[in-house]
Structures are given as structure tokens and as C-alpha cells.
Short mmCIF file of C-alpha atoms and ligand atoms in Angstrom, two decimals:
data_model
loop_
_atom_site.label_atom_id
_atom_site.label_comp_id
_atom_site.label_asym_id
_atom_site.label_seq_id
_atom_site.Cartn_x
_atom_site.Cartn_y
_atom_site.Cartn_z
CA MET A 11 -16.69 4.51 25.96
CA VAL A 12 -18.24 1.92 23.86
CA ASN A 13 -16.02 0.47 21.32
CA LEU A 14 -17.42 0.59 17.72
CA ASP A 15 -14.73 -1.37 16.28
CA ARG A 16 -14.59 -4.92 15.99
CA GLU A 17 -12.00 -7.52 18.15
CA ASP A 18 -10.24 -7.46 15.98
CA SER A 19 -9.35 -3.84 15.10
CA PHE A 20 -7.41 -1.27 17.03
CA VAL A 21 -9.81 0.94 18.97
CA ILE A 22 -9.93 4.07 16.92
CA LYS A 23 -13.74 4.47 16.87
CA GLU A 24 -15.41 5.27 20.13
CA VAL A 25 -18.33 7.08 21.79
CA LYS A 26 -19.11 8.95 24.95
CA ASP A 27 -21.80 10.99 25.87
CA GLY A 28 -23.51 10.72 22.24
CA ILE A 29 -20.21 11.51 20.46
CA LEU A 30 -18.47 9.73 18.04
CA TYR A 31 -14.22 10.12 19.06
CA PHE A 32 -11.92 8.90 16.50
CA ASP A 33 -8.85 8.33 17.48
CA GLY A 34 -8.90 10.48 20.91
CA CYS A 35 -10.56 13.34 18.98
CA ASN A 36 -14.18 14.69 19.29
CA THR A 37 -15.75 14.26 15.64
CA LEU A 38 -17.91 17.05 16.47
CA GLU A 39 -15.77 19.94 17.58
CA LEU A 40 -13.08 18.69 14.56
CA ALA A 41 -16.15 19.01 12.20
CA LYS A 42 -16.29 22.83 13.83
CA GLN A 43 -13.21 23.97 13.90
CA TYR A 44 -12.44 22.76 9.92
CA GLY A 45 -15.41 22.31 8.64
CA THR A 46 -17.11 20.25 6.75
CA PRO A 47 -16.98 18.16 4.58
CA LEU A 48 -13.78 17.12 6.11
CA TYR A 49 -11.59 13.96 5.28
CA VAL A 50 -10.04 12.40 9.08
CA LEU A 51 -7.38 10.22 9.20
CA SER A 52 -5.27 7.87 12.01
CA GLU A 53 -2.05 7.86 12.61
CA THR A 54 -2.38 5.39 14.92
CA ASP A 55 -4.27 2.89 12.89
CA ILE A 56 -2.04 3.56 9.64
CA VAL A 57 0.54 2.84 11.78
CA SER A 58 -0.82 -0.23 13.24
CA ARG A 59 -0.99 -1.67 9.67
CA PHE A 60 2.58 -1.02 9.02
CA ALA A 61 3.30 -2.89 12.30
CA ALA A 62 1.74 -5.64 11.29
CA LEU A 63 3.49 -5.65 7.82
CA ARG A 64 5.99 -5.43 9.73
CA THR A 65 5.92 -8.10 12.40
CA SER A 66 3.75 -10.62 10.31
CA PHE A 67 6.30 -10.21 6.68
CA LEU A 68 9.57 -8.21 6.20
CA GLU A 69 11.01 -9.57 9.82
CA LYS A 70 9.93 -13.19 9.24
CA TRP A 71 11.31 -12.87 5.77
CA PRO A 72 14.43 -10.81 5.68
CA GLY A 73 14.54 -9.30 1.86
CA SER A 74 11.75 -8.91 1.36
CA ARG A 75 10.20 -5.15 0.87
CA ALA A 76 6.01 -3.83 1.52
CA ALA A 77 5.64 -1.08 -1.16
CA TYR A 78 3.09 1.09 -0.20
CA ALA A 79 1.08 1.71 -2.88
CA CYS A 80 0.04 5.43 -2.29
CA LYS A 81 -2.33 5.77 -4.99
CA ALA A 82 -5.06 4.88 -2.26
CA PHE A 83 -4.06 8.34 -0.62
CA CYS A 84 -0.67 10.49 -1.38
CA THR A 85 -0.19 13.27 0.60
CA PRO A 86 3.08 14.38 2.18
CA ALA A 87 2.33 13.68 5.69
CA MET A 88 0.99 10.66 4.53
CA LEU A 89 4.75 9.67 2.39
CA ALA A 90 6.86 11.60 5.48
CA LEU A 91 4.87 9.14 7.87
CA THR A 92 5.57 5.99 5.13
CA ALA A 93 9.49 7.14 5.32
CA ARG A 94 9.27 7.36 9.04
CA GLU A 95 7.52 3.48 9.70
CA GLY A 96 10.62 2.43 6.81
CA MET A 97 8.53 1.68 4.15
CA CYS A 98 9.43 1.46 0.61
CA ILE A 99 6.13 3.55 -2.25
CA ASP A 100 5.03 2.46 -5.25
CA VAL A 101 3.91 5.35 -7.48
CA VAL A 102 2.02 5.24 -10.73
CA SER A 103 2.70 9.15 -12.23
CA GLY A 104 4.89 11.57 -12.57
CA GLY A 105 2.73 13.72 -10.14
CA GLU A 106 2.90 10.84 -7.26
CA LEU A 107 6.82 10.61 -8.33
CA TYR A 108 6.65 14.71 -7.82
CA THR A 109 4.88 14.01 -4.01
CA ALA A 110 7.07 11.68 -2.74
CA ILE A 111 10.70 13.38 -4.31
CA SER A 112 8.86 16.95 -2.84
CA SER A 113 8.52 15.06 0.62
CA ARG A 114 11.70 14.00 0.61
CA PHE A 115 10.74 10.28 0.06
CA PRO A 116 14.25 8.46 -0.45
CA PRO A 117 14.34 7.99 -4.03
CA GLU A 118 15.45 4.20 -3.77
CA ARG A 119 12.59 3.10 -1.92
CA ILE A 120 9.88 4.14 -5.05
CA GLU A 121 8.94 1.56 -7.12
CA PHE A 122 7.52 3.17 -10.12
CA ASN A 123 4.34 1.09 -12.00
CA GLY A 124 1.81 2.29 -14.74
CA ASN A 125 0.48 1.37 -18.16
CA ASN A 126 1.79 3.88 -19.99
CA LYS A 127 4.03 6.03 -18.24
CA LEU A 128 5.42 8.96 -20.77
CA PRO A 129 8.84 9.58 -21.85
CA SER A 130 9.14 12.95 -19.43
CA GLU A 131 7.96 10.88 -16.43
CA LEU A 132 10.34 7.70 -16.93
CA GLU A 133 12.71 11.04 -17.38
CA LEU A 134 12.00 12.63 -14.11
CA ALA A 135 12.21 8.90 -12.49
CA ILE A 136 15.59 7.84 -13.97
CA GLN A 137 17.13 11.75 -13.07
CA TYR A 138 16.22 10.48 -9.24
CA GLY A 139 17.38 7.42 -8.80
CA ILE A 140 14.36 4.99 -8.13
CA GLY A 141 14.58 2.35 -6.98
CA ARG A 142 12.41 0.08 -9.32
CA ILE A 143 10.37 0.52 -12.98
CA ILE A 144 8.29 -1.67 -13.42
CA ILE A 145 8.12 -2.48 -17.38
CA ASP A 146 4.15 -2.88 -18.83
CA SER A 147 4.57 -3.07 -21.94
CA PRO A 148 6.43 -4.40 -24.95
CA GLN A 149 7.96 -0.77 -25.79
CA GLU A 150 9.20 0.56 -22.12
CA LEU A 151 12.58 -0.67 -22.23
CA ALA A 152 13.72 0.80 -25.28
CA LEU A 153 11.89 4.22 -23.92
CA ILE A 154 14.37 3.44 -20.80
CA GLU A 155 17.30 2.66 -22.49
CA LYS A 156 16.78 5.65 -24.63
CA ILE A 157 16.90 7.67 -20.94
CA CYS A 158 19.53 5.82 -19.80
CA ALA A 159 21.76 5.97 -22.83
CA ALA A 160 21.86 9.90 -22.64
CA ARG A 161 21.91 10.32 -18.99
CA LYS A 162 24.38 7.76 -18.26
CA LYS A 163 22.38 5.89 -15.71
CA ARG A 164 20.93 2.40 -15.36
CA VAL A 165 18.03 1.34 -13.01
CA LYS A 166 16.97 -1.80 -11.92
CA VAL A 167 13.75 -3.19 -14.06
CA LEU A 168 11.24 -5.93 -13.28
CA TYR A 169 7.89 -6.78 -16.20
CA ARG A 170 4.82 -6.77 -15.14
CA VAL A 171 2.84 -9.84 -16.46
CA THR A 172 -0.89 -10.87 -16.62
CA PRO A 173 -1.02 -14.21 -14.76
CA GLY A 174 -4.15 -15.03 -15.93
CA VAL A 175 -6.16 -15.26 -13.31
CA GLN A 176 -9.53 -14.67 -11.42
CA ALA A 177 -10.38 -12.92 -8.72
CA ASP A 178 -13.27 -13.02 -7.15
CA THR A 179 -14.06 -8.65 -6.86
CA HIS A 180 -15.90 -6.05 -8.97
CA ASP A 181 -14.74 -6.11 -12.22
CA TYR A 182 -13.60 -2.37 -12.44
CA ILE A 183 -10.79 -3.30 -10.08
CA ILE A 184 -9.99 -6.79 -11.34
CA THR A 185 -6.54 -6.78 -12.88
CA GLY A 186 -4.81 -10.18 -13.39
CA LYS A 187 -7.25 -11.24 -16.32
CA LYS A 188 -5.45 -11.50 -19.71
CA ASP A 189 -7.90 -9.09 -21.11
CA SER A 190 -6.24 -6.84 -19.29
CA LYS A 191 -4.73 -3.32 -20.62
CA PHE A 192 -2.44 -3.80 -17.07
CA GLY A 193 1.14 -5.89 -17.50
CA LEU A 194 2.81 -8.17 -20.43
CA PRO A 195 0.87 -11.79 -21.10
CA MET A 196 2.29 -14.17 -20.35
CA ASP A 197 2.80 -15.84 -24.27
CA ASP A 198 6.31 -17.02 -25.13
CA ASP A 199 5.98 -14.98 -28.08
CA ILE A 200 5.73 -12.07 -26.26
CA ILE A 201 7.18 -12.68 -22.38
CA PHE A 202 10.82 -13.89 -23.29
CA PRO A 203 11.53 -11.82 -25.72
CA SER A 204 11.48 -9.13 -23.62
CA ILE A 205 13.11 -11.04 -20.65
CA GLU A 206 16.08 -11.56 -22.89
CA ALA A 207 15.99 -8.01 -24.45
CA ALA A 208 16.00 -6.70 -20.63
CA ILE A 209 18.47 -9.56 -19.48
CA HIS A 210 21.31 -8.26 -22.49
CA SER A 211 20.51 -4.58 -22.32
CA PRO A 212 23.15 -2.66 -20.82
CA TYR A 213 21.33 -0.41 -19.26
CA VAL A 214 18.86 -2.31 -17.21
CA ASP A 215 19.35 -4.68 -14.66
CA PHE A 216 16.85 -7.41 -15.11
CA LEU A 217 15.62 -8.12 -11.49
CA GLY A 218 12.57 -10.36 -11.96
CA VAL A 219 8.54 -10.32 -12.52
CA HIS A 220 5.58 -8.44 -10.54
CA PHE A 221 1.87 -9.19 -11.09
CA HIS A 222 -1.49 -7.50 -9.39
CA VAL A 223 -4.16 -9.63 -9.62
CA GLY A 224 -6.90 -7.05 -8.03
CA SER A 225 -7.88 -5.38 -5.12
CA GLN A 226 -10.42 -5.73 -2.44
CA LEU A 227 -9.19 -9.64 -1.88
CA PHE A 228 -10.41 -11.92 0.54
CA GLU A 229 -9.07 -15.34 -0.63
CA VAL A 230 -5.26 -16.43 -1.15
CA ARG A 231 -6.34 -18.83 -4.39
CA PRO A 232 -5.99 -15.71 -7.15
CA TYR A 233 -2.29 -15.05 -5.50
CA LEU A 234 -1.61 -18.76 -5.49
CA GLU A 235 -2.43 -19.68 -8.28
CA ALA A 236 -0.15 -16.40 -9.82
CA VAL A 237 2.38 -17.46 -7.72
CA ASP A 238 2.92 -21.32 -9.17
CA THR A 239 2.92 -19.03 -13.02
CA VAL A 240 5.57 -16.78 -12.31
CA LEU A 241 7.75 -20.04 -10.51
CA ASP A 242 7.14 -21.73 -13.93
CA LEU A 243 8.55 -18.53 -15.06
CA MET A 244 11.13 -18.07 -13.48
CA LYS A 245 12.54 -21.95 -14.31
CA GLN A 246 12.01 -21.24 -17.24
CA THR A 247 14.39 -18.47 -17.48
CA ARG A 248 17.29 -20.10 -16.27
CA GLU A 249 16.75 -23.11 -18.92
CA ARG A 250 16.27 -20.31 -22.05
CA PHE A 251 18.99 -17.37 -20.99
CA GLY A 252 20.55 -18.65 -17.15
CA CYS A 253 19.79 -16.12 -15.97
CA ASP A 254 17.68 -16.73 -11.86
CA MET A 255 15.49 -13.95 -10.97
CA THR A 256 16.18 -12.61 -7.30
CA GLU A 257 13.02 -10.78 -7.22
CA LEU A 258 9.52 -11.61 -7.15
CA ASN A 259 6.23 -8.92 -6.29
CA LEU A 260 3.17 -9.68 -5.18
CA GLY A 261 1.11 -6.65 -5.95
CA GLY A 262 -1.92 -5.59 -3.25
CA GLY A 263 -4.83 -6.60 -2.96
CA PHE A 264 -5.39 -7.19 0.00
CA GLY A 265 -9.41 -7.10 0.97
CA VAL A 266 -10.62 -4.47 4.42
CA THR A 267 -14.16 -3.76 5.99
CA TYR A 268 -16.38 -1.53 4.54
CA THR A 269 -19.32 -3.34 5.99
CA ASP A 270 -19.34 -6.81 6.89
CA GLU A 271 -16.59 -8.51 5.90
CA VAL A 272 -14.40 -10.04 7.47
CA ARG A 273 -10.64 -8.62 6.84
CA GLN A 274 -7.64 -11.23 7.29
CA PRO A 275 -4.83 -10.42 8.80
CA PHE A 276 -1.53 -10.26 6.12
CA ASP A 277 -0.22 -13.68 7.58
CA TYR A 278 -3.02 -15.10 5.89
CA PHE A 279 -1.99 -14.31 2.43
CA LEU A 280 1.46 -13.61 3.00
CA ALA A 281 2.76 -17.07 5.02
CA PRO A 282 1.73 -19.64 2.35
CA VAL A 283 3.00 -17.76 -0.55
CA MET A 284 6.06 -17.21 0.55
CA GLU A 285 6.12 -21.21 1.89
CA LYS A 286 5.15 -21.79 -1.94
CA ILE A 287 8.44 -19.97 -2.96
CA ALA A 288 10.28 -21.11 -0.08
CA ALA A 289 9.55 -25.05 -1.45
CA PHE A 290 10.16 -24.17 -5.29
CA CYS A 291 13.48 -23.02 -4.45
CA GLN A 292 14.83 -25.82 -2.48
CA ARG A 293 13.38 -28.13 -4.41
CA GLU A 294 14.32 -26.09 -8.05
CA GLY A 295 17.81 -25.23 -6.26
CA PHE A 296 17.25 -21.18 -6.66
CA GLU A 297 18.30 -18.69 -4.27
CA ARG A 298 15.03 -17.67 -2.68
CA PRO A 299 14.12 -14.28 -4.55
CA ALA A 300 12.96 -11.17 -2.27
CA LEU A 301 9.49 -10.64 -2.34
CA VAL A 302 8.11 -7.24 -1.99
CA VAL A 303 4.35 -6.03 -1.35
CA GLU A 304 2.38 -3.35 -2.37
CA PRO A 305 -0.79 -2.62 -0.10
CA GLY A 306 -2.86 0.30 -0.46
CA ARG A 307 -6.60 -0.27 0.74
CA SER A 308 -5.38 -2.48 2.88
CA ILE A 309 -3.01 0.08 5.18
CA VAL A 310 -4.93 3.24 4.69
CA ALA A 311 -9.10 2.49 4.33
CA GLU A 312 -9.99 2.17 7.53
CA ALA A 313 -7.77 4.80 8.81
CA GLY A 314 -9.78 7.09 7.21
CA ILE A 315 -13.93 9.05 8.02
CA ASN A 316 -15.52 12.03 6.27
CA LEU A 317 -17.61 14.01 8.26
CA TYR A 318 -19.98 15.74 6.31
CA THR A 319 -22.86 17.96 7.63
CA ILE A 320 -26.72 17.05 6.55
CA GLY A 321 -29.04 19.28 4.86
CA SER A 322 -32.15 18.94 3.17
CA ILE A 323 -34.05 15.63 3.70
CA LYS A 324 -36.56 14.41 1.82
CA ASP A 325 -38.93 11.72 2.66
CA ILE A 326 -40.95 10.33 -0.33
CA PRO A 327 -44.15 8.12 0.78
CA GLY A 328 -43.49 4.72 -0.27
CA VAL A 329 -40.01 4.99 -1.95
CA ARG A 330 -37.14 7.09 0.15
CA LYS A 331 -35.61 8.62 2.06
CA TYR A 332 -32.66 10.81 1.37
CA LEU A 333 -30.49 12.73 3.53
CA SER A 334 -28.49 14.98 1.54
CA VAL A 335 -24.51 16.29 2.54
CA ASP A 336 -22.28 18.39 2.14
CA GLY A 337 -20.34 16.14 0.17
CA GLY A 338 -20.67 13.61 -2.38
CA MET A 339 -19.21 11.96 -4.83
CA THR A 340 -16.91 14.58 -5.72
CA ASP A 341 -15.37 13.76 -2.40
CA ASN A 342 -15.74 9.64 -2.43
CA ILE A 343 -16.69 8.76 -5.90
CA ARG A 344 -16.66 5.00 -5.07
CA HIS A 345 -20.27 4.15 -4.94
CA ALA A 346 -20.78 5.94 -8.38
CA LEU A 347 -17.55 3.79 -9.89
CA TYR A 348 -18.46 0.47 -8.21
CA GLN A 349 -21.72 0.74 -6.39
CA ALA A 350 -19.22 0.17 -3.04
CA VAL A 351 -21.04 -0.27 0.02
CA TYR A 352 -20.18 2.07 3.63
CA THR A 353 -21.36 2.58 7.35
CA GLY A 354 -21.80 5.04 9.36
CA VAL A 355 -22.92 7.23 12.47
CA ILE A 356 -25.15 10.45 13.31
CA ALA A 357 -21.19 11.44 15.01
CA ASN A 358 -23.45 14.02 17.38
CA LYS A 359 -25.83 10.67 17.92
CA ALA A 360 -23.63 7.99 18.02
CA ASP A 361 -25.46 5.70 20.73
CA ALA A 362 -28.69 6.54 18.96
CA PRO A 363 -30.90 3.39 17.56
CA ALA A 364 -30.25 3.82 14.12
CA GLU A 365 -34.36 2.97 13.78
CA GLU A 366 -34.65 4.61 10.12
CA ALA A 367 -32.98 3.16 6.33
CA VAL A 368 -32.19 6.00 3.96
CA THR A 369 -30.15 6.97 1.87
CA VAL A 370 -27.45 9.39 1.56
CA CYS A 371 -26.81 11.88 -1.26
CA GLY A 372 -24.40 14.22 -2.16
CA LYS A 373 -25.18 17.82 -3.80
CA CYS A 374 -24.01 17.28 -7.34
CA CYS A 375 -26.03 17.23 -11.00
CA GLU A 376 -26.58 13.59 -10.68
CA SER A 377 -28.71 11.17 -9.72
CA GLY A 378 -25.87 8.85 -9.15
CA ASP A 379 -24.19 10.93 -6.62
CA ILE A 380 -25.07 8.54 -3.72
CA LEU A 381 -22.03 7.59 -0.76
CA MET A 382 -24.34 4.67 1.20
CA ARG A 383 -27.66 3.47 -0.61
CA ASP A 384 -30.23 2.09 2.31
CA ALA A 385 -28.36 2.82 5.02
CA LYS A 386 -29.51 2.03 8.88
CA LEU A 387 -29.21 5.14 11.07
CA PRO A 388 -30.97 6.55 13.74
CA LYS A 389 -33.08 9.84 12.96
CA ALA A 390 -31.96 12.28 11.39
CA GLU A 391 -31.84 16.26 11.13
CA PRO A 392 -30.19 18.85 9.53
CA GLY A 393 -27.26 20.35 10.92
CA ASP A 394 -26.75 16.83 12.39
CA ILE A 395 -22.60 15.41 11.56
CA LEU A 396 -23.30 11.73 9.21
CA ALA A 397 -19.41 9.80 10.40
CA MET A 398 -18.69 7.29 7.04
CA PHE A 399 -16.59 4.72 8.24
CA SER A 400 -13.60 3.40 5.57
CA THR A 401 -13.52 6.51 3.80
CA GLY A 402 -9.22 6.17 3.97
CA ALA A 403 -8.31 5.03 0.51
CA TYR A 404 -9.62 5.79 -2.75
CA GLY A 405 -11.83 9.16 -1.70
CA PHE A 406 -9.47 12.09 -1.60
CA SER A 407 -7.03 10.61 -4.10
CA MET A 408 -9.99 10.02 -6.20
CA ALA A 409 -11.44 13.58 -5.40
CA SER A 410 -12.65 15.39 -8.35
CA ASN A 411 -13.60 19.27 -8.51
CA TYR A 412 -16.88 18.29 -10.33
CA ASN A 413 -20.09 21.52 -9.76
CA SER A 414 -16.48 23.38 -9.10
CA SER A 415 -16.94 21.86 -5.36
CA PRO A 416 -13.27 23.04 -3.50
CA ILE A 417 -12.05 19.28 -2.51
CA PRO A 418 -12.21 19.02 1.24
CA ALA A 419 -9.82 19.43 4.06
CA VAL A 420 -7.82 16.77 4.82
CA VAL A 421 -7.16 16.20 8.89
CA LEU A 422 -4.49 13.73 10.50
CA VAL A 423 -5.22 12.84 14.14
CA LYS A 424 -3.61 11.37 16.72
CA GLU A 425 -4.37 10.22 20.36
CA GLY A 426 -6.53 13.25 21.19
CA GLN A 427 -4.19 15.41 18.84
CA SER A 428 -5.40 17.08 15.56
CA ASP A 429 -3.60 18.44 12.55
CA LEU A 430 -4.83 19.15 9.52
CA ILE A 431 -2.24 17.91 6.33
CA VAL A 432 -4.18 19.49 2.70
CA ARG A 433 -6.18 22.38 3.29
CA ARG A 434 -9.58 23.19 1.92
CA GLN A 435 -9.15 24.36 -1.69
CA SER A 436 -10.91 27.47 -1.40
CA TYR A 437 -13.34 29.54 -4.44
CA GLU A 438 -9.83 31.10 -5.71
CA ASP A 439 -7.91 27.87 -5.71
CA LEU A 440 -10.74 26.32 -8.51
CA ILE A 441 -9.88 29.23 -10.83
CA SER A 442 -6.38 29.67 -10.08
CA ASN A 443 -5.36 28.17 -13.17
CA ALA A 444 -7.82 28.98 -15.70
CA ILE A 445 -7.14 32.17 -18.28
CA ILE A 446 -9.79 34.26 -20.28
CA PRO A 447 -8.77 34.59 -23.45
CA GLN A 448 -7.81 39.22 -24.73
CA ARG A 449 -10.51 38.66 -27.13
CA LEU A 450 -12.93 38.12 -24.77
CA LYS A 451 -12.52 40.59 -22.06
C1 PLP D 524 -3.88 -0.75 -6.79
C2 PLP D 524 -2.57 -1.16 -7.21
C3 PLP D 524 -2.10 -1.07 -5.26
C4 PLP D 524 -2.96 -1.36 -4.62
O1 PLP D 524 -3.75 -2.29 -4.56
P1 PLP D 524 -4.43 -2.27 -3.22
O2 PLP D 524 -5.77 -2.70 -3.39
O3 PLP D 524 -5.00 -0.78 -3.14
O4 PLP D 524 -4.21 -2.21 -2.81
C5 PLP D 524 -0.44 -2.48 -5.24
N1 PLP D 524 0.01 -2.45 -6.97
C6 PLP D 524 -1.04 -2.20 -8.57
C7 PLP D 524 0.53 -2.54 -9.70
C8 PLP D 524 -2.13 -1.41 -8.09
O5 PLP D 524 -2.09 -0.98 -9.22
#
């Protein structure tokens, strides 16, 4: 066995007799049994990430919580696993909320984010009795109050703020800067009336504030800068209203390895943040608030691989060589959307030298339908199985039916065992909601 993972990673990708194994499963057999394209998620890897969070953060700081941001990969099996591991979840839509509730996820461990929560979504959330609503706009409190009044309910709330820090990542996934559709700006005449209204509301318990500075981050600096601004807000909230915040939510964004990025352990981010908060609280005479984190990508990205069958191969002399696979931007839009870079291997030639630079494209009618640009792979032939790595986050959850492509199946693997957790869409599924009006029949 040759281990393809980095030293700091869990051993889930191995090569035996030239074949890629993933969490103990022969990937060629997975491709044969379940078909391609195929999403494969390693339970061992996901559980190890939760365990790392537990030992490096949750157990060190009693009262803290981790809410898996399920938009990264949201299926009932994943939510059942997250519940079993004792974690909370962060949902951002009625659909995710429904998925969680139908998967018997404990409602009090659900937190609801989103910049434009619909009245119907808030109704569901309040009716289910979820743990937290993270208010994102000046109008949202009144909406929540109206629903709580009608249903005689109370709900715990935080405000999401934009701390105005610049994170070093792709522009589309920066979220903590001031010019953002997310959160409330920290201008005094916006944030303080909002906080005051929540403190005095008979329908909500105001706990504190939330921020999320961006995604795929490798530096603690933006987190520390954001924490500084919210600690200042905490102090001013006490001075103005005599109210102490009891909870701070740091969001997610912890970076992962797609190619050669060096992933930081959770405590690289969380230890300095906690120390800063603890020092502030001691200095200013506050009880230490509960810290909540919302990791998404860092829980599932590296736990996933995608398997494809290679079809047509076009070598354009002096230009580039295109390998076409049976999936594409419909199952992984991240390269098309923000030039995300991936690595992979040919699963049936996993120990062959990577001697060619090729561009792996999908079968959609878009020139931008690229999965990997200038990837280094061994010489490929039609019928070979391509495995792309670190595809567990924002792949399946961003999948679309463009070109009427059925969304691939998802398989959960663990130490050589595999279970189908999402069936492949059929052609019938593609038209199951469509209607031909009588006059066209
Ligand atoms: C997307 C998001 C997360 C998760 O971000 P990752 O980069 O996947 O860890 C957490 N919190 C909020 C509010 C988000 O929007």
C-alpha cells in the first residue's frame, strides 16, 4: 500500500496494485457498482474532523459549540452523522431546515443563518423550536416578533454583523467586508438601535453577535481583527444598555487542502481567538461568552472524491489536450464559478507517472465547463476512471440539472464498506415536476 495523503492527514487514499482505494474501498469497484459520475464521502475522515474539533476546541472551552455549516454538503445521512457526533448545525434555508428536521436532527441544536429569510422559513424555524436565529437585517426582528406573538413562542437570537475586515481569499467568498449583502454594518446608528430593540423585545432572547469573514482562509489575522471589533461592541452594549452578551459566533471559513495549500489545524485559529476573548473578559470584568464556530468546508471537503469515466480525448496540436468525462460543471461547478483548482489521479493507473498536462472538461454545452485545467495525469484512455480529490464540499450541494443531466449518486464509505446515501437521479426524476398544459397536448 502506498499512502497518497499528506503526513498531517488521515490515511484514506491508498494505492494497491495500481488501483486507488478510498477509506478501504476499491474505487474501481465503487465505479462499477454505483456507476459514474459518483460522489464518494469518507465517514472516517468526517468523523476525524469532528474529533479534532472536539479535542482541540470544544473540550478545552466548556460551553463552546460547533455548528456544521450544512450548505457544504447536506444530505439526511450526513446530518444523522453530525447529530451522532454531538454537533450542532447551521442551516441557511427552509430546505436545509426541513432536511434536518426530517433527519431527526435535534431542533435545539439547529442555528438559522441567511440574509433574506422568508416569512415561511422563519415560521418553520419557530414552529420547530430551533436553537438560534441569526438575524441578518434590520427588518428581520419585526418579522420574528410577529411570528412569535402569533404562536406564543420565544426564540434565541444573535445579530450577524460585518466587522469590515478583508480576508485573503477569492472575492466571491469574502463575506466579512462592509460592502456585503450579509449582516448589519457596524455603524452606531444601525447596530445599536437593532440591539436595543432585541434586548427589549418580549419575544426574543438576545444572546450576542455573529460574523463570518470568508471562506478557505489560512490566516488567523482576519478572525482576530473581527473579534476585536465585536469585543468592542460587547463593551459598548454593556455601557449603553447594561446588557452583557453571552454568546459570540465566529462563523466558519477554515481552509482546506485542494492542491498544495497547507491546512491549519482548528486550534491554530481557535486558540488565539479564545485567548483574546478570555483576556478581554478578565480585563473588563465580563463572564466569558460561549464561542460558536460554523465549519463547513473543513469538515467535508477532503472527505470527498468524485469518480468519472473518461470518454472522448482531443489532442489539439500545440494548444492543449482535453479529456472529457461523463460529468462536469453540473456536479462540480467550483472551477467554472471561481477557478477552483483540484488534483486527482487515474484510479486504475494510480501509480503510473503523471507525464501529461491535460484539461479535464465535462459534457455540458459551455466552454467554461472545466473541472481541472492543466492537470498532471498519466496517459489516459477512454474508459479509464478519473478520481478528483477534495470534492466533498460545495460539489453535490451546488449540483444542477443543466443540460438535463441527472445528479449523480452519493456513496458513504467507511473502512472498506460502502452505502448508497443518495440515489442517482433518473431521467423520470428530471421531468417529474413538469406539466404539459392541456392546450399543448
Ligand atoms: C458558508 C458559511 C459558513 C461555512 O463556511 P466554510 O468556509 O464552508 O467553513 C459558516 N457560516 C456562515 C454564516 C456561512 O455563510
